[in-house]
PDB file of N, CA and C in Angstrom:
ATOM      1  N   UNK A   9      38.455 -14.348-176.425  1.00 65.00           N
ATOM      2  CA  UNK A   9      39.387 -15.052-175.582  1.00 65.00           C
ATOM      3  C   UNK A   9      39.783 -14.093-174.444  1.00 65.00           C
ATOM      4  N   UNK A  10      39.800 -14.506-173.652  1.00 80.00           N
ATOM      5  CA  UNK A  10      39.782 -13.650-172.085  1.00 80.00           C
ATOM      6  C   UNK A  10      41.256 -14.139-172.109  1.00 80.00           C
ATOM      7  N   UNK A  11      41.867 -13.034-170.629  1.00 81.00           N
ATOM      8  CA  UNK A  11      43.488 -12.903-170.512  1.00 81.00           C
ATOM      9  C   UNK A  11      43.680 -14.471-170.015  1.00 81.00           C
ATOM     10  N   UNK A  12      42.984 -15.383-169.118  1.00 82.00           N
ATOM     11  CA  UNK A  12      43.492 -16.323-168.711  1.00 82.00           C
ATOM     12  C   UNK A  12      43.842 -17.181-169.656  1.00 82.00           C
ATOM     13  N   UNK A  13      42.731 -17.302-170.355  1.00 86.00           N
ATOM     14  CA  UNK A  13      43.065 -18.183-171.627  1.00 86.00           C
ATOM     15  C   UNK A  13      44.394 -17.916-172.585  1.00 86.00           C
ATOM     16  N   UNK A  14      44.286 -16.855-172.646  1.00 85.00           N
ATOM     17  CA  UNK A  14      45.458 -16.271-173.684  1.00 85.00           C
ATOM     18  C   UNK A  14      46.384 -17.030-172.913  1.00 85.00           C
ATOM     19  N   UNK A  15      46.693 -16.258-171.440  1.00 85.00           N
ATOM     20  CA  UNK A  15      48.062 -16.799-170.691  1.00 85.00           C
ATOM     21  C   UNK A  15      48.259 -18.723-170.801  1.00 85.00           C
ATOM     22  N   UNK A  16      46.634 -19.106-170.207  1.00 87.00           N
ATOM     23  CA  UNK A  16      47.012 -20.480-170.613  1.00 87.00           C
ATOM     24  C   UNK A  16      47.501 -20.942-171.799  1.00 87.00           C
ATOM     25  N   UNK A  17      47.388 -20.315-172.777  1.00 90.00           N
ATOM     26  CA  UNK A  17      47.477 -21.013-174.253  1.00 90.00           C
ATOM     27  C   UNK A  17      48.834 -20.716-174.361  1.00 90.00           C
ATOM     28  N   UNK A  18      49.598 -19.524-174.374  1.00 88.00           N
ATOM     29  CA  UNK A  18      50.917 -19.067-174.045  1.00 88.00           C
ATOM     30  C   UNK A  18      51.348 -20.056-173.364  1.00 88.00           C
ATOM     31  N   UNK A  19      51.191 -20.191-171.833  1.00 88.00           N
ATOM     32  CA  UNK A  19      52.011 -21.333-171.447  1.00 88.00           C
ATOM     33  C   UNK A  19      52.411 -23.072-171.814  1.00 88.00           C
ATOM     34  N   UNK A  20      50.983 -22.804-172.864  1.00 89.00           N
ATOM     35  CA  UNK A  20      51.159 -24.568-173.171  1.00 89.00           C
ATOM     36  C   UNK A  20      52.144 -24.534-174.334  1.00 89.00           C
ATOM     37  N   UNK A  21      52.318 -22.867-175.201  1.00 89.00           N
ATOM     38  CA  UNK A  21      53.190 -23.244-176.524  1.00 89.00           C
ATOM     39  C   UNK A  21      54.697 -22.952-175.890  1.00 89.00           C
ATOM     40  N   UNK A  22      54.874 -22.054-174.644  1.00 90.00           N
ATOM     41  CA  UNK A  22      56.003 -22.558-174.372  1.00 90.00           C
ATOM     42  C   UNK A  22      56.327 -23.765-173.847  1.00 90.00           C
ATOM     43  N   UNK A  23      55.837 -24.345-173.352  1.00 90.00           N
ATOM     44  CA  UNK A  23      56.186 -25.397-172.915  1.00 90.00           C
ATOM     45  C   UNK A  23      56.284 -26.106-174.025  1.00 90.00           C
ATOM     46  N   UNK A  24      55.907 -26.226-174.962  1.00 89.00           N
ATOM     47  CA  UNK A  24      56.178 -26.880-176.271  1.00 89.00           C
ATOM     48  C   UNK A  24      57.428 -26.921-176.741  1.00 89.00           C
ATOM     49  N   UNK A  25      57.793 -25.397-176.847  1.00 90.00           N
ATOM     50  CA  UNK A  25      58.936 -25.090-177.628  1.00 90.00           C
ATOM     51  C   UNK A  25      60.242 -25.436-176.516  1.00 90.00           C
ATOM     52  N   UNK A  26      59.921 -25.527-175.129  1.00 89.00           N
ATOM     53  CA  UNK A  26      60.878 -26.090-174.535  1.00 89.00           C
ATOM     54  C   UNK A  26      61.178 -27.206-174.751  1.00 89.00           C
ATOM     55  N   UNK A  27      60.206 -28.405-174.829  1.00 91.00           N
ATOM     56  CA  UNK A  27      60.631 -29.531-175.186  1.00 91.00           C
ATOM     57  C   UNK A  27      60.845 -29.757-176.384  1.00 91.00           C
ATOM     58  N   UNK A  28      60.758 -29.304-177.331  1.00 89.00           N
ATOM     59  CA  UNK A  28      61.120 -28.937-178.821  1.00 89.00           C
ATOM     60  C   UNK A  28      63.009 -28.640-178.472  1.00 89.00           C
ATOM     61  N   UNK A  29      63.093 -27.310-177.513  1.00 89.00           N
ATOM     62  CA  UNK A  29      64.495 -27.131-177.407  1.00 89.00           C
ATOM     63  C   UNK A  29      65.428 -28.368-176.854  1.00 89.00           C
ATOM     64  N   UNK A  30      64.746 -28.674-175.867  1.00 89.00           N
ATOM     65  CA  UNK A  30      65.167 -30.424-175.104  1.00 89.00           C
ATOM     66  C   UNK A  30      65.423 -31.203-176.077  1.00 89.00           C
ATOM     67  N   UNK A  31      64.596 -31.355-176.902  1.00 87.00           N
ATOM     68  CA  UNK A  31      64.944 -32.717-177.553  1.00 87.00           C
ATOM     69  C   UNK A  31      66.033 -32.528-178.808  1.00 87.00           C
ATOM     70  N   UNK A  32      66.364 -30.789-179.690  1.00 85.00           N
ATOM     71  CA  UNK A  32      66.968 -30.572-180.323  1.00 85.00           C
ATOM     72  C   UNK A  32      68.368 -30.465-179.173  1.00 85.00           C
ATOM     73  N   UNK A  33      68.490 -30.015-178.290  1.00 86.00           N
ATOM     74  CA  UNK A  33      69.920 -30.313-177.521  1.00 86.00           C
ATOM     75  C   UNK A  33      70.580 -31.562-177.409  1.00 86.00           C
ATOM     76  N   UNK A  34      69.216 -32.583-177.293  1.00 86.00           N
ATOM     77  CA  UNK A  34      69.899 -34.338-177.107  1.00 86.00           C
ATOM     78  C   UNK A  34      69.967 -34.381-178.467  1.00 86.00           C
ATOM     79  N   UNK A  35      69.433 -34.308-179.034  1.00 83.00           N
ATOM     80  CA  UNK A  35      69.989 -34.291-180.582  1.00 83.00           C
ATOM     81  C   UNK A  35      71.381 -34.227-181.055  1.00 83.00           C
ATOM     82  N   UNK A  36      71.688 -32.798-180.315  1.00 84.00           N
ATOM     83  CA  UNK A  36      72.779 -32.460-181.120  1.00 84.00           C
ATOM     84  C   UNK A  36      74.212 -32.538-180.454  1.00 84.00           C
ATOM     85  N   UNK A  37      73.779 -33.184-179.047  1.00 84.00           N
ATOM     86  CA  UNK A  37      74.736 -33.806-178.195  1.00 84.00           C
ATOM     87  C   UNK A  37      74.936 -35.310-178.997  1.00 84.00           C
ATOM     88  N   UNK A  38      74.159 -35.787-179.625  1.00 84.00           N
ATOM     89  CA  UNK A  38      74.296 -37.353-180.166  1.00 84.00           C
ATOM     90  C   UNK A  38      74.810 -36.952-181.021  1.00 84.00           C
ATOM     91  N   UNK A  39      74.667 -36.306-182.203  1.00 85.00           N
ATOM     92  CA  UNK A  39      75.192 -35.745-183.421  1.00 85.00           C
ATOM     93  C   UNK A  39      76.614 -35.669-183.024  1.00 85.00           C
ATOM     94  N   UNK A  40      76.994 -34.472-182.295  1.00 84.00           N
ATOM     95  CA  UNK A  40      78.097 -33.805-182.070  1.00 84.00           C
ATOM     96  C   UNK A  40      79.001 -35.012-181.065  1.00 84.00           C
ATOM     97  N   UNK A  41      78.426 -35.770-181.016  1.00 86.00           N
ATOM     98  CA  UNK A  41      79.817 -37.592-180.658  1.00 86.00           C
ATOM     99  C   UNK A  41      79.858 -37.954-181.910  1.00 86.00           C
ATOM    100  N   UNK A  42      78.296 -38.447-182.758  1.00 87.00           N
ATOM    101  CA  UNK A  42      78.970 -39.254-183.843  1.00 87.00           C
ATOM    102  C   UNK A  42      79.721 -38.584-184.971  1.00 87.00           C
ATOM    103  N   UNK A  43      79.845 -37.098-184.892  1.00 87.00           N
ATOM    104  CA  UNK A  43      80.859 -36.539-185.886  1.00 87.00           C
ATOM    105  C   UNK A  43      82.037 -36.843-185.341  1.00 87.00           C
ATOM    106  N   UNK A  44      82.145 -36.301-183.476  1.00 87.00           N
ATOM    107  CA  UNK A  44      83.152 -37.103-183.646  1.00 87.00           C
ATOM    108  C   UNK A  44      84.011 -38.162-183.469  1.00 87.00           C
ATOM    109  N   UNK A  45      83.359 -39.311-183.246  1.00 88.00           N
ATOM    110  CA  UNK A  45      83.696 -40.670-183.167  1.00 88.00           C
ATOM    111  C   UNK A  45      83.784 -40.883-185.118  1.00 88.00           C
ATOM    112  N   UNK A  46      83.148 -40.179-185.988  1.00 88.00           N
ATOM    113  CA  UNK A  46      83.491 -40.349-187.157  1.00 88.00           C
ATOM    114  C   UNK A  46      85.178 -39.642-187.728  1.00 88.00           C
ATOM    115  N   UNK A  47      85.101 -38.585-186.951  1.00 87.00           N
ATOM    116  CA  UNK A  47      86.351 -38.000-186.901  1.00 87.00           C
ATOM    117  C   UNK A  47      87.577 -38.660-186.977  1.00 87.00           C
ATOM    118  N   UNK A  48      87.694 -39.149-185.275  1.00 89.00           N
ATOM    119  CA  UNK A  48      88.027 -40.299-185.223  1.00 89.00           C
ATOM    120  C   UNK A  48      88.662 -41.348-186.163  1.00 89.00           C
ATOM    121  N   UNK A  49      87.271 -42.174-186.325  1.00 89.00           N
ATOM    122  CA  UNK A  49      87.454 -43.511-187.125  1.00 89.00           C
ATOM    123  C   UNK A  49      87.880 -43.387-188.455  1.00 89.00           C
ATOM    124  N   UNK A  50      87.876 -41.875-188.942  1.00 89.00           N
ATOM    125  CA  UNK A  50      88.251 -41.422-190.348  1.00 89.00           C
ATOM    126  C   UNK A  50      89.745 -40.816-189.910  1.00 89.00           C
ATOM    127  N   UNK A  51      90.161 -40.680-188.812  1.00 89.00           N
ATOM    128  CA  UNK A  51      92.025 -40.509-188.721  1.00 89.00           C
ATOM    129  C   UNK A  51      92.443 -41.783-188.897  1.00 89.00           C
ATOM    130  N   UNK A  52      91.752 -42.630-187.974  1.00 90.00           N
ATOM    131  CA  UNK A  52      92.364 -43.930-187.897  1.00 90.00           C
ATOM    132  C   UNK A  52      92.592 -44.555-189.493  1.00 90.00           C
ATOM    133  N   UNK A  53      91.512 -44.473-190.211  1.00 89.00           N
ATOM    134  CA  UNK A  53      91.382 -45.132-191.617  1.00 89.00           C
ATOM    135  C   UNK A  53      92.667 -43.888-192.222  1.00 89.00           C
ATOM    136  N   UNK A  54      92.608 -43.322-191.888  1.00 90.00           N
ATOM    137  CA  UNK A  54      94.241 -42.198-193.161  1.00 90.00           C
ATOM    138  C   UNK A  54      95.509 -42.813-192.317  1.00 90.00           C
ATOM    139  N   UNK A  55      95.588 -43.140-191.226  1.00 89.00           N
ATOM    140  CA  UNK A  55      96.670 -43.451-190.638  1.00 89.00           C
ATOM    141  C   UNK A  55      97.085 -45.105-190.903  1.00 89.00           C
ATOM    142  N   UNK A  56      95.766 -45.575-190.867  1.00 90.00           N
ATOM    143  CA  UNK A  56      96.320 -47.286-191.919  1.00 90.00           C
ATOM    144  C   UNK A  56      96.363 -46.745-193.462  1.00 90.00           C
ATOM    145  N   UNK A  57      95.809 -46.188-193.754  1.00 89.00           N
ATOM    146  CA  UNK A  57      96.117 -45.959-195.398  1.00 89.00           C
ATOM    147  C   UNK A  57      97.549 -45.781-195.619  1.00 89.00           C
ATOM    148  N   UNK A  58      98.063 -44.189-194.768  1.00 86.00           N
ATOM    149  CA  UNK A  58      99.414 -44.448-195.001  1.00 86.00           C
ATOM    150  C   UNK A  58     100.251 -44.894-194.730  1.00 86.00           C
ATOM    151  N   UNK A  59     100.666 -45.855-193.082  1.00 88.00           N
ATOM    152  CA  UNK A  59     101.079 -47.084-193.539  1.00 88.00           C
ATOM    153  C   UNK A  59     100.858 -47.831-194.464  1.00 88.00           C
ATOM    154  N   UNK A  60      99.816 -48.124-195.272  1.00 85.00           N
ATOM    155  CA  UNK A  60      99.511 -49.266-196.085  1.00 85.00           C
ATOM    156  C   UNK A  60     100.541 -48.785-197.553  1.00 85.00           C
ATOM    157  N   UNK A  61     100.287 -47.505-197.657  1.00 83.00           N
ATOM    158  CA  UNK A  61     101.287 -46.607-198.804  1.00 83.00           C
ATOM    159  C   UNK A  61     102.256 -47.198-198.916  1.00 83.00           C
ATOM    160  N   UNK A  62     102.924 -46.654-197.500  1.00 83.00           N
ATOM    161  CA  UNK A  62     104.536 -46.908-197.121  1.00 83.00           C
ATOM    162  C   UNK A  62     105.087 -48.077-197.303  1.00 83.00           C
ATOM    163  N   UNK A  63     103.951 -48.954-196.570  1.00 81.00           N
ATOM    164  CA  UNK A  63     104.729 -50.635-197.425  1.00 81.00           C
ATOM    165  C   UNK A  63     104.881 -50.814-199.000  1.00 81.00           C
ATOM    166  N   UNK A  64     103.812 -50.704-199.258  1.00 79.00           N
ATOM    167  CA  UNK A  64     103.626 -50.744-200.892  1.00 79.00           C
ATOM    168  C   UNK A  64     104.581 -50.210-201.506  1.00 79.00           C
ATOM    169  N   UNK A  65     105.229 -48.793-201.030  1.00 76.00           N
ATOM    170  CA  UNK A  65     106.443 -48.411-201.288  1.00 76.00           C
ATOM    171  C   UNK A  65     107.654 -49.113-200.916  1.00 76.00           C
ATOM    172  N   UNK A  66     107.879 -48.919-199.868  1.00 73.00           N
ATOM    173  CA  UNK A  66     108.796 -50.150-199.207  1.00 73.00           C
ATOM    174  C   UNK A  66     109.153 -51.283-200.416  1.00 73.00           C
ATOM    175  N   UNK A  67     107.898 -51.748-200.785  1.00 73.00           N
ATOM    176  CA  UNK A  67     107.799 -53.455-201.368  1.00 73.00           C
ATOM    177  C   UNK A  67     108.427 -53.116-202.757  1.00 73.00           C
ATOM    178  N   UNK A  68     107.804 -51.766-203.613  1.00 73.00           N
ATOM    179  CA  UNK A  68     107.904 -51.498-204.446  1.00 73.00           C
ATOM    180  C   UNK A  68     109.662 -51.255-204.983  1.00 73.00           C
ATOM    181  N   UNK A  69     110.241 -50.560-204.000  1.00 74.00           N
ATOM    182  CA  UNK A  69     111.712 -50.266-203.804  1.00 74.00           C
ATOM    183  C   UNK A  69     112.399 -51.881-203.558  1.00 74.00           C
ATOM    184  N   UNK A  70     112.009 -52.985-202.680  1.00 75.00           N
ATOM    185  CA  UNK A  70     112.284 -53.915-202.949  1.00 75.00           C
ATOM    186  C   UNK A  70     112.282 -54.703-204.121  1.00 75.00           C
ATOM    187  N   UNK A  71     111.501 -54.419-205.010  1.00 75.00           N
ATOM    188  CA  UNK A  71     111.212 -55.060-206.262  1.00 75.00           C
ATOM    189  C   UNK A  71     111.470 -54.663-207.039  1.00 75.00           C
ATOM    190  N   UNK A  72     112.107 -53.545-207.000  1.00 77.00           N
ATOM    191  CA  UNK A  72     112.859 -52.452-208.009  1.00 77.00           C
ATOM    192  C   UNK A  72     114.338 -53.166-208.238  1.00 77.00           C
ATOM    193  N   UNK A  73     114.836 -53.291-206.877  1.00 80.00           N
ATOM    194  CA  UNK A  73     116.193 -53.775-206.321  1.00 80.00           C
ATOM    195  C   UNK A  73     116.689 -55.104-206.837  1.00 80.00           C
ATOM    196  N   UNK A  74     115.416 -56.168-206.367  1.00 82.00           N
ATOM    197  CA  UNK A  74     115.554 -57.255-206.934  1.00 82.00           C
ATOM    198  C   UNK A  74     116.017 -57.236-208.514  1.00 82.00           C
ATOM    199  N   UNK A  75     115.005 -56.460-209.238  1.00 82.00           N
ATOM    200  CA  UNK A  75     115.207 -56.698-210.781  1.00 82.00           C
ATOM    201  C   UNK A  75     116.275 -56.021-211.381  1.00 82.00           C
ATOM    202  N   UNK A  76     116.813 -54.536-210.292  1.00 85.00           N
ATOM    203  CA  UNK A  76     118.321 -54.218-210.715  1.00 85.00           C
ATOM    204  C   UNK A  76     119.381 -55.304-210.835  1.00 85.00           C
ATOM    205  N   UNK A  77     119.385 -56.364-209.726  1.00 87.00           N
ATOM    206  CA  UNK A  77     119.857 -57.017-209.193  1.00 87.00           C
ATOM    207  C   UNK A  77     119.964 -57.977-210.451  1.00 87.00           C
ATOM    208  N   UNK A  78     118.905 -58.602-210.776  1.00 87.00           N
ATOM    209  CA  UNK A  78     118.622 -59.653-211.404  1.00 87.00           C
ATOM    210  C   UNK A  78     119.260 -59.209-213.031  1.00 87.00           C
ATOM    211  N   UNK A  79     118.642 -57.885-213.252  1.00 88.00           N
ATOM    212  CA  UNK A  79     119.474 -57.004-214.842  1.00 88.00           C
ATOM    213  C   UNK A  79     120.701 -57.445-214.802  1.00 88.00           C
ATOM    214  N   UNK A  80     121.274 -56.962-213.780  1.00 89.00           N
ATOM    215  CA  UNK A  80     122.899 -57.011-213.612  1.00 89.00           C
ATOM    216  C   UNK A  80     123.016 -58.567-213.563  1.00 89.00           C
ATOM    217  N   UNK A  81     123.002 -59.368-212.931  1.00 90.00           N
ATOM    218  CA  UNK A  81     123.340 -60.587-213.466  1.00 90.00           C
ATOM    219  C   UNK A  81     122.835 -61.212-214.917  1.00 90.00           C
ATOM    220  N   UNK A  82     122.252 -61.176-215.148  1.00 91.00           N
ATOM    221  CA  UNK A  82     121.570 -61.366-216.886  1.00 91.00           C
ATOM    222  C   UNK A  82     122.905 -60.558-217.557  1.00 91.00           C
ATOM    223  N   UNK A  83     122.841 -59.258-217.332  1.00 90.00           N
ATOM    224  CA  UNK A  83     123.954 -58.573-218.042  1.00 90.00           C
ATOM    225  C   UNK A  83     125.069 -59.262-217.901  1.00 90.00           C
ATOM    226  N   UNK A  84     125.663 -59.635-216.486  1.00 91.00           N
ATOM    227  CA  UNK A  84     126.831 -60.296-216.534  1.00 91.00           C
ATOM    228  C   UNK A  84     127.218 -61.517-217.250  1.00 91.00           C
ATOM    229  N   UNK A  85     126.495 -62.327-217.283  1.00 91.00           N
ATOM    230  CA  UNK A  85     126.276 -63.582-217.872  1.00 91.00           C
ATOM    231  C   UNK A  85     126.613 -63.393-219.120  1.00 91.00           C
ATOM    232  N   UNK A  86     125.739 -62.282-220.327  1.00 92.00           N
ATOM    233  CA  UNK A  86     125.996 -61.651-221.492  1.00 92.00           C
ATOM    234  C   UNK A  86     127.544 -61.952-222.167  1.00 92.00           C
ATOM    235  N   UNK A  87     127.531 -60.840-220.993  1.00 90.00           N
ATOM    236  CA  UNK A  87     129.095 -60.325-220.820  1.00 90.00           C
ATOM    237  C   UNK A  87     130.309 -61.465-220.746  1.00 90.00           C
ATOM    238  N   UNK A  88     130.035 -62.573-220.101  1.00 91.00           N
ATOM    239  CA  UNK A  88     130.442 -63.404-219.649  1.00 91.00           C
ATOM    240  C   UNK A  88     130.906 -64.436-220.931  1.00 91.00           C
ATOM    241  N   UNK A  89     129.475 -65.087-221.537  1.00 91.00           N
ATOM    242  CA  UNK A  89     129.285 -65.879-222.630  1.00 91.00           C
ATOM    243  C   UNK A  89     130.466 -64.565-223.698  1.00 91.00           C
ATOM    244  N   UNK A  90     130.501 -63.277-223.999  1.00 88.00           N
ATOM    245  CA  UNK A  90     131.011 -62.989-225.141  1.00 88.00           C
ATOM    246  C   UNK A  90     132.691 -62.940-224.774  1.00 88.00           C
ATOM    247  N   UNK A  91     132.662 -62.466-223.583  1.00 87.00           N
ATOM    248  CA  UNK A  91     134.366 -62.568-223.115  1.00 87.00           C
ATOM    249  C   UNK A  91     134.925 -63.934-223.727  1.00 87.00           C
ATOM    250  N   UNK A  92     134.341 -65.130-223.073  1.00 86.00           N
ATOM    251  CA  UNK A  92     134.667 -66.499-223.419  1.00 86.00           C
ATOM    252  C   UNK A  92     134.376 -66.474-225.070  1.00 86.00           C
ATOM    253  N   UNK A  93     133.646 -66.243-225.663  1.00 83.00           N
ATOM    254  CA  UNK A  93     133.708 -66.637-226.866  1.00 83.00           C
ATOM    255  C   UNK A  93     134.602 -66.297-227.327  1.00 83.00           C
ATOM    256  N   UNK A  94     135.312 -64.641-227.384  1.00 82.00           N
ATOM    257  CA  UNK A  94     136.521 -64.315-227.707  1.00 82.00           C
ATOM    258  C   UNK A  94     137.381 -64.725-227.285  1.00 82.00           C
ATOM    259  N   UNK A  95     137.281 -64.645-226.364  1.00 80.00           N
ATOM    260  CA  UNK A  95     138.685 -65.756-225.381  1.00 80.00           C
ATOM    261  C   UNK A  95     139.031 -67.093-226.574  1.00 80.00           C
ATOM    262  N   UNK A  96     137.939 -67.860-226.876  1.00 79.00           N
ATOM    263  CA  UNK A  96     138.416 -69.014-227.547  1.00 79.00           C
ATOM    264  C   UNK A  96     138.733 -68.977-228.727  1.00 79.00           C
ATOM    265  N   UNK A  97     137.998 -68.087-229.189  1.00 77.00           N
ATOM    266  CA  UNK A  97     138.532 -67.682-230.702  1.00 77.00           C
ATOM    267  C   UNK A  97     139.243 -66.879-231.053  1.00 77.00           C
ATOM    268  N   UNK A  98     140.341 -66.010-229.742  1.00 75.00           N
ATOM    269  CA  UNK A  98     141.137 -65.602-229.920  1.00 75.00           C
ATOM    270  C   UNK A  98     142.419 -66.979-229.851  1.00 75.00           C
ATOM    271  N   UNK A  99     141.915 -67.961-229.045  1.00 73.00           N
ATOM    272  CA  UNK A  99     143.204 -69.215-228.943  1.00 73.00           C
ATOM    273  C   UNK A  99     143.321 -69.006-227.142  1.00 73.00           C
ATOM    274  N   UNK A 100     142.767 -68.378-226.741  1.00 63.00           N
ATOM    275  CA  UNK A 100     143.003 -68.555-225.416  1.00 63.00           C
ATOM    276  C   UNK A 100     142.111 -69.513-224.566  1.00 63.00           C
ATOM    277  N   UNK A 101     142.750 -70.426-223.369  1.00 56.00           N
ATOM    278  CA  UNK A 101     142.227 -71.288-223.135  1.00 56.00           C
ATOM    279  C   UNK A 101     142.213 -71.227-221.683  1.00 56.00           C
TER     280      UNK A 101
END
């Protein structure tokens, strides 16, 4: 193999590896959006999650309340029916 050849053959594998480098740069320019447009779309999804928490909590504390609510009247009622029973069977009217 004579020098021209060599040089030609040299120039055709760089040129190879340039477009080898070209196409790994668009590569990793596409890559390096969809990480982070995944980035992104994965804050957005933790940021409805924890709103979604917070209600559930919210709801949960509401429904807590209600059934305090609801205890205490059941209890009162209890309370209510035995007062009166004594009441009458003490003679009071």
């Amino acid at each position: 193999m004579n020098e021209d050849e060599y040089l030609k053959t040299i120039l055709e594998n760089q040129k190879d590896h340039d477009e080898r480098i070209r196409s790994l740069e668009k590569n990793e320019a596409v890559m390096y959006k969809t990480v982070k447009d995944l980035c992104t779309d994965m804050h957005e999804l933790v940021r409805k999650v924890d709103k979604l928490i917070e209600k559930i909590g919210v709801n949960e504390n509401e429904d807590a309340d209600k059934w305090k609510k609801f205890t205490w009247k059941v209890f009162e009622l209890i309370l209510a029916v035995i007062i009166s029973y004594l009441a009458l069977t003490v003679g009071l009217k």
